[in-house]
Short mmCIF file of N, CA and C and ligand atoms in Angstrom, two decimals:
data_model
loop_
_atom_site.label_atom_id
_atom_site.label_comp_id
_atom_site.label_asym_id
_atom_site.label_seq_id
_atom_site.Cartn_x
_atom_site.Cartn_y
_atom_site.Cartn_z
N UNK A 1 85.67 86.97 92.46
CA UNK A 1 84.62 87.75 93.15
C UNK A 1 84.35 89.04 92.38
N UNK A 2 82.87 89.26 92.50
CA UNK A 2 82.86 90.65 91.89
C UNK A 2 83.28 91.91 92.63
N UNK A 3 83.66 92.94 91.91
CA UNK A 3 84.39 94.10 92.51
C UNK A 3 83.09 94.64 92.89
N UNK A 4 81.99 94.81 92.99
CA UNK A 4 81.06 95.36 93.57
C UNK A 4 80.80 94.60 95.15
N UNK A 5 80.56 93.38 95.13
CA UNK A 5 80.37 92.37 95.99
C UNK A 5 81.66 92.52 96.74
N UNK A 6 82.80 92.42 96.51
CA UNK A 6 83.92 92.72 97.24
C UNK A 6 84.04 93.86 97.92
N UNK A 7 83.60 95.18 97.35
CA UNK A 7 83.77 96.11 98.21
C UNK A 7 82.83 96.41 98.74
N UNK A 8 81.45 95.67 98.58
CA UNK A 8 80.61 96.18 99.92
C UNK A 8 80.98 95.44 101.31
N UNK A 9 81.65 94.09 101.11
CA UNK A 9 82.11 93.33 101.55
C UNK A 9 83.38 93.64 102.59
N UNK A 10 84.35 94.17 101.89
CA UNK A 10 85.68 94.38 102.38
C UNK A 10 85.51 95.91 102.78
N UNK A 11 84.70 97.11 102.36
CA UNK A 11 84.47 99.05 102.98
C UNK A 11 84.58 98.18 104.46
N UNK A 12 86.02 99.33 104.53
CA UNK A 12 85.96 99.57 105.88
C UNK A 12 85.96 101.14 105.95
N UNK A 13 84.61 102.16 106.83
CA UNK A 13 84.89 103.35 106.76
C UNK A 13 86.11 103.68 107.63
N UNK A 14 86.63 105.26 106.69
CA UNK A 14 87.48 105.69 107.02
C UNK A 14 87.27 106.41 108.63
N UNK A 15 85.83 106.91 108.37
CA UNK A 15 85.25 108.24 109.77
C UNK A 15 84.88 107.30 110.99
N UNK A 16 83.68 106.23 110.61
CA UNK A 16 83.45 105.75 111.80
C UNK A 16 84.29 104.27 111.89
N UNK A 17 84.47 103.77 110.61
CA UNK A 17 85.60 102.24 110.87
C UNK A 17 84.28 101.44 110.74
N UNK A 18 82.97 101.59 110.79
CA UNK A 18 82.54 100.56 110.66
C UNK A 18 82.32 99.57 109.13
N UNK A 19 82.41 98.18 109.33
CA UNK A 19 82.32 97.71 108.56
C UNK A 19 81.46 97.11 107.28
N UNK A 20 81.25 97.15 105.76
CA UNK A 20 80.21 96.84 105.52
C UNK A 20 80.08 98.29 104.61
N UNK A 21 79.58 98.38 103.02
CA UNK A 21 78.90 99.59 102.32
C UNK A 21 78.24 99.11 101.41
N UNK A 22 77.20 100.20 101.30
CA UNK A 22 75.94 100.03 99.99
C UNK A 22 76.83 100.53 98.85
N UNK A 23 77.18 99.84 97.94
CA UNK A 23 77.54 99.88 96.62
C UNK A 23 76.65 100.16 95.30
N UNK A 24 77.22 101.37 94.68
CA UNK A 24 76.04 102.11 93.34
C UNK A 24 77.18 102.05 92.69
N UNK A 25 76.66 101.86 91.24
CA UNK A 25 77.41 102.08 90.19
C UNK A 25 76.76 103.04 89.27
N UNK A 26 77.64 104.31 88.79
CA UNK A 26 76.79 105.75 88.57
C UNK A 26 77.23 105.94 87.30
N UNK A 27 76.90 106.70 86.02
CA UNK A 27 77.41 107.04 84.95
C UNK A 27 77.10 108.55 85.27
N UNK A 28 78.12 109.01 84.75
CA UNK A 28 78.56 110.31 85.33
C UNK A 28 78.51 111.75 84.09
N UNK A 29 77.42 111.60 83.93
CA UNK A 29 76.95 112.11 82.03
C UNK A 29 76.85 113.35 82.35
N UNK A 30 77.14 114.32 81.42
CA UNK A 30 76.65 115.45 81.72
C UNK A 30 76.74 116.05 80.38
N UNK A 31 76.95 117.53 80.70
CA UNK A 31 76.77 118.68 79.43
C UNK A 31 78.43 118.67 79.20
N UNK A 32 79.27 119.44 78.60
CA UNK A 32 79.84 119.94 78.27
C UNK A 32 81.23 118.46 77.79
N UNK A 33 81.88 118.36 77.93
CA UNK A 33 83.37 117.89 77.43
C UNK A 33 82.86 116.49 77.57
N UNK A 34 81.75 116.10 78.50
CA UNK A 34 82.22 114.63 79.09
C UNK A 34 80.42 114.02 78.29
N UNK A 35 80.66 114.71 77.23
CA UNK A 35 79.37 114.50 76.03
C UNK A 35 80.31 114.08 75.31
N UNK A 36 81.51 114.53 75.01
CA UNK A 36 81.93 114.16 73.74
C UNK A 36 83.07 112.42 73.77
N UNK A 37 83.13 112.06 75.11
CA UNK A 37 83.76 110.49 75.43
C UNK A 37 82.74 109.62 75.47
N UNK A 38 83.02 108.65 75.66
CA UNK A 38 81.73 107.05 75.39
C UNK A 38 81.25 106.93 76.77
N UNK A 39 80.46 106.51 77.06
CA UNK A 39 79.69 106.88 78.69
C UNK A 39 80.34 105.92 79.38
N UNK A 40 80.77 104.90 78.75
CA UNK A 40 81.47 103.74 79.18
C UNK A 40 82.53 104.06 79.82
N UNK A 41 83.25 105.06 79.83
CA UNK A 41 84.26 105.37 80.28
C UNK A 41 83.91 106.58 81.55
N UNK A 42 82.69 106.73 81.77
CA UNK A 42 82.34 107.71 82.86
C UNK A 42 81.35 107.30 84.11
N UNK A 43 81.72 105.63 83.93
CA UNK A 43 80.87 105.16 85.22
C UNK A 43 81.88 104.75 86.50
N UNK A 44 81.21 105.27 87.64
CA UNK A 44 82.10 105.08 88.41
C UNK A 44 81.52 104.39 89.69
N UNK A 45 81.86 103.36 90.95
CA UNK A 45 81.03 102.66 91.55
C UNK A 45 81.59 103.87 92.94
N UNK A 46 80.50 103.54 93.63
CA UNK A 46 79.97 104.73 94.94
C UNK A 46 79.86 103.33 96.29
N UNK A 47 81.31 103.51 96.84
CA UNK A 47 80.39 102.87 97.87
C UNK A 47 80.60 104.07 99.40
N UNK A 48 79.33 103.05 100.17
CA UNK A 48 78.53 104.48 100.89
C UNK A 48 78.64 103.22 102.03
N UNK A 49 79.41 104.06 103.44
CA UNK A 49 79.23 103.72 104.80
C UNK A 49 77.25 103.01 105.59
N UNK A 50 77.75 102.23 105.54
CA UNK A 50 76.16 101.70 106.14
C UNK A 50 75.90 102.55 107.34
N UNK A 51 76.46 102.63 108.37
CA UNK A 51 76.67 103.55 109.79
C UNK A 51 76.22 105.26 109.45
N UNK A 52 76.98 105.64 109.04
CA UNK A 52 77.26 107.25 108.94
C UNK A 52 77.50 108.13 107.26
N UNK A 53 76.70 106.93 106.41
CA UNK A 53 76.50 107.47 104.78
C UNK A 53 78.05 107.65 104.35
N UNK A 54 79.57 108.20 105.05
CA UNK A 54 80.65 108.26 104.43
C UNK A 54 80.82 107.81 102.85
N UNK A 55 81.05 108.28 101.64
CA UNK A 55 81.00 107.75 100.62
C UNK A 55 82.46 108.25 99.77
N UNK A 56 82.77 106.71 99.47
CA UNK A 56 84.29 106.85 98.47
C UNK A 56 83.83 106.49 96.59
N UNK A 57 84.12 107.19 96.23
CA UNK A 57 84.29 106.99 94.71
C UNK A 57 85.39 106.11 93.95
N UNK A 58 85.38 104.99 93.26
CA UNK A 58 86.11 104.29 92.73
C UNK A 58 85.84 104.14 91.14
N UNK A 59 86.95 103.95 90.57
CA UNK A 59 86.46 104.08 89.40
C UNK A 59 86.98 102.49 88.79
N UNK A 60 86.13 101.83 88.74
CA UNK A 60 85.92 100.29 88.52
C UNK A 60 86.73 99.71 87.35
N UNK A 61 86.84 100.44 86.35
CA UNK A 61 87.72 100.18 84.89
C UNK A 61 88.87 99.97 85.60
N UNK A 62 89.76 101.05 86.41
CA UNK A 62 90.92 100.42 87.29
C UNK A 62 90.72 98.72 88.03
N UNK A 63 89.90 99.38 88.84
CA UNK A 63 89.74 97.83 89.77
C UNK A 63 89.89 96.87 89.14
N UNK A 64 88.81 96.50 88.23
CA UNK A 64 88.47 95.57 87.74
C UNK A 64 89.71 95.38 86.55
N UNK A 65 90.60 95.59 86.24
CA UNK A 65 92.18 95.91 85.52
C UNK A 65 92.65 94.41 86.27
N UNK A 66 92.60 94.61 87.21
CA UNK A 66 93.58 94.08 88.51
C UNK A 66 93.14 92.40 88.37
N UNK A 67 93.91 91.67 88.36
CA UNK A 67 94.24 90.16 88.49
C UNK A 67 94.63 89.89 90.11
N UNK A 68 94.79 91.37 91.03
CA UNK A 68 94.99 91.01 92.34
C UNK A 68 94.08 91.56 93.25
N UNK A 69 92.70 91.80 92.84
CA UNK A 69 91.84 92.71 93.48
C UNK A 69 92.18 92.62 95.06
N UNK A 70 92.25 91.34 95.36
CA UNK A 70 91.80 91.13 96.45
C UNK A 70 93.20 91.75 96.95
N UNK A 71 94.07 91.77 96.58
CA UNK A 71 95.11 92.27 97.69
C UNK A 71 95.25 93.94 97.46
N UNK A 72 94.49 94.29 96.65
CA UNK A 72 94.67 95.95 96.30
C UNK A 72 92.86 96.35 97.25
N UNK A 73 92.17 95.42 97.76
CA UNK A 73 91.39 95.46 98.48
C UNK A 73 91.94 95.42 100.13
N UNK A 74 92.96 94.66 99.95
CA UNK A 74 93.86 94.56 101.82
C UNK A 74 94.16 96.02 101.93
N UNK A 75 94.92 96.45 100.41
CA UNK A 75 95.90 97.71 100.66
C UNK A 75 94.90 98.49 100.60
N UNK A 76 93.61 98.90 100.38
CA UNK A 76 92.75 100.08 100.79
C UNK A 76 91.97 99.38 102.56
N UNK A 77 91.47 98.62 102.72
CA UNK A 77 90.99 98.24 104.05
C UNK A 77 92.03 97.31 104.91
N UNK A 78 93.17 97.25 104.77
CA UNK A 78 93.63 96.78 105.52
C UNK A 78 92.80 95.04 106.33
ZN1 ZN B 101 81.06 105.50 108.50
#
């Protein structure tokens, strides 16, 4: 499964609990220090509470690391 598709799938918010998030994947570019690394290394996926906007930052190069997503998906949503 894709780690995008999975975690809009599996967000459970933390504030209201409801289930279900809009998933963005952002490159995170700017001026100073984070000019001089490969952009590739500064994208990070946004998923955002459908209910009440709540939004967690993940940084997908981890996730997507993982051969056990799905159970490092239990251990953040239970
Ligand atoms: Zn919420």
């Amino acid at each position: 499964m894709k780690l995008d598709e999975a975690l809009a799938e599996r967000f459970i918010c933390p504030k209201c609990a409801f289930k279900g998030a809009e998933v963005k994947r952002f490159a995170a570019t700017g001026t100073g220090l984070s000019r001089l690394f490969d952009i590739e290394h500064n994208v990070f996926i946004a998923a955002s509470c459908k209910n009440c906007g709540y939004t967690e930052i993940y940084n997908p190069e981890i996730l997507e690391g993982k051969d056990n997503l799905g159970t490092v998906l239990d251990l953040l949503f239970g």
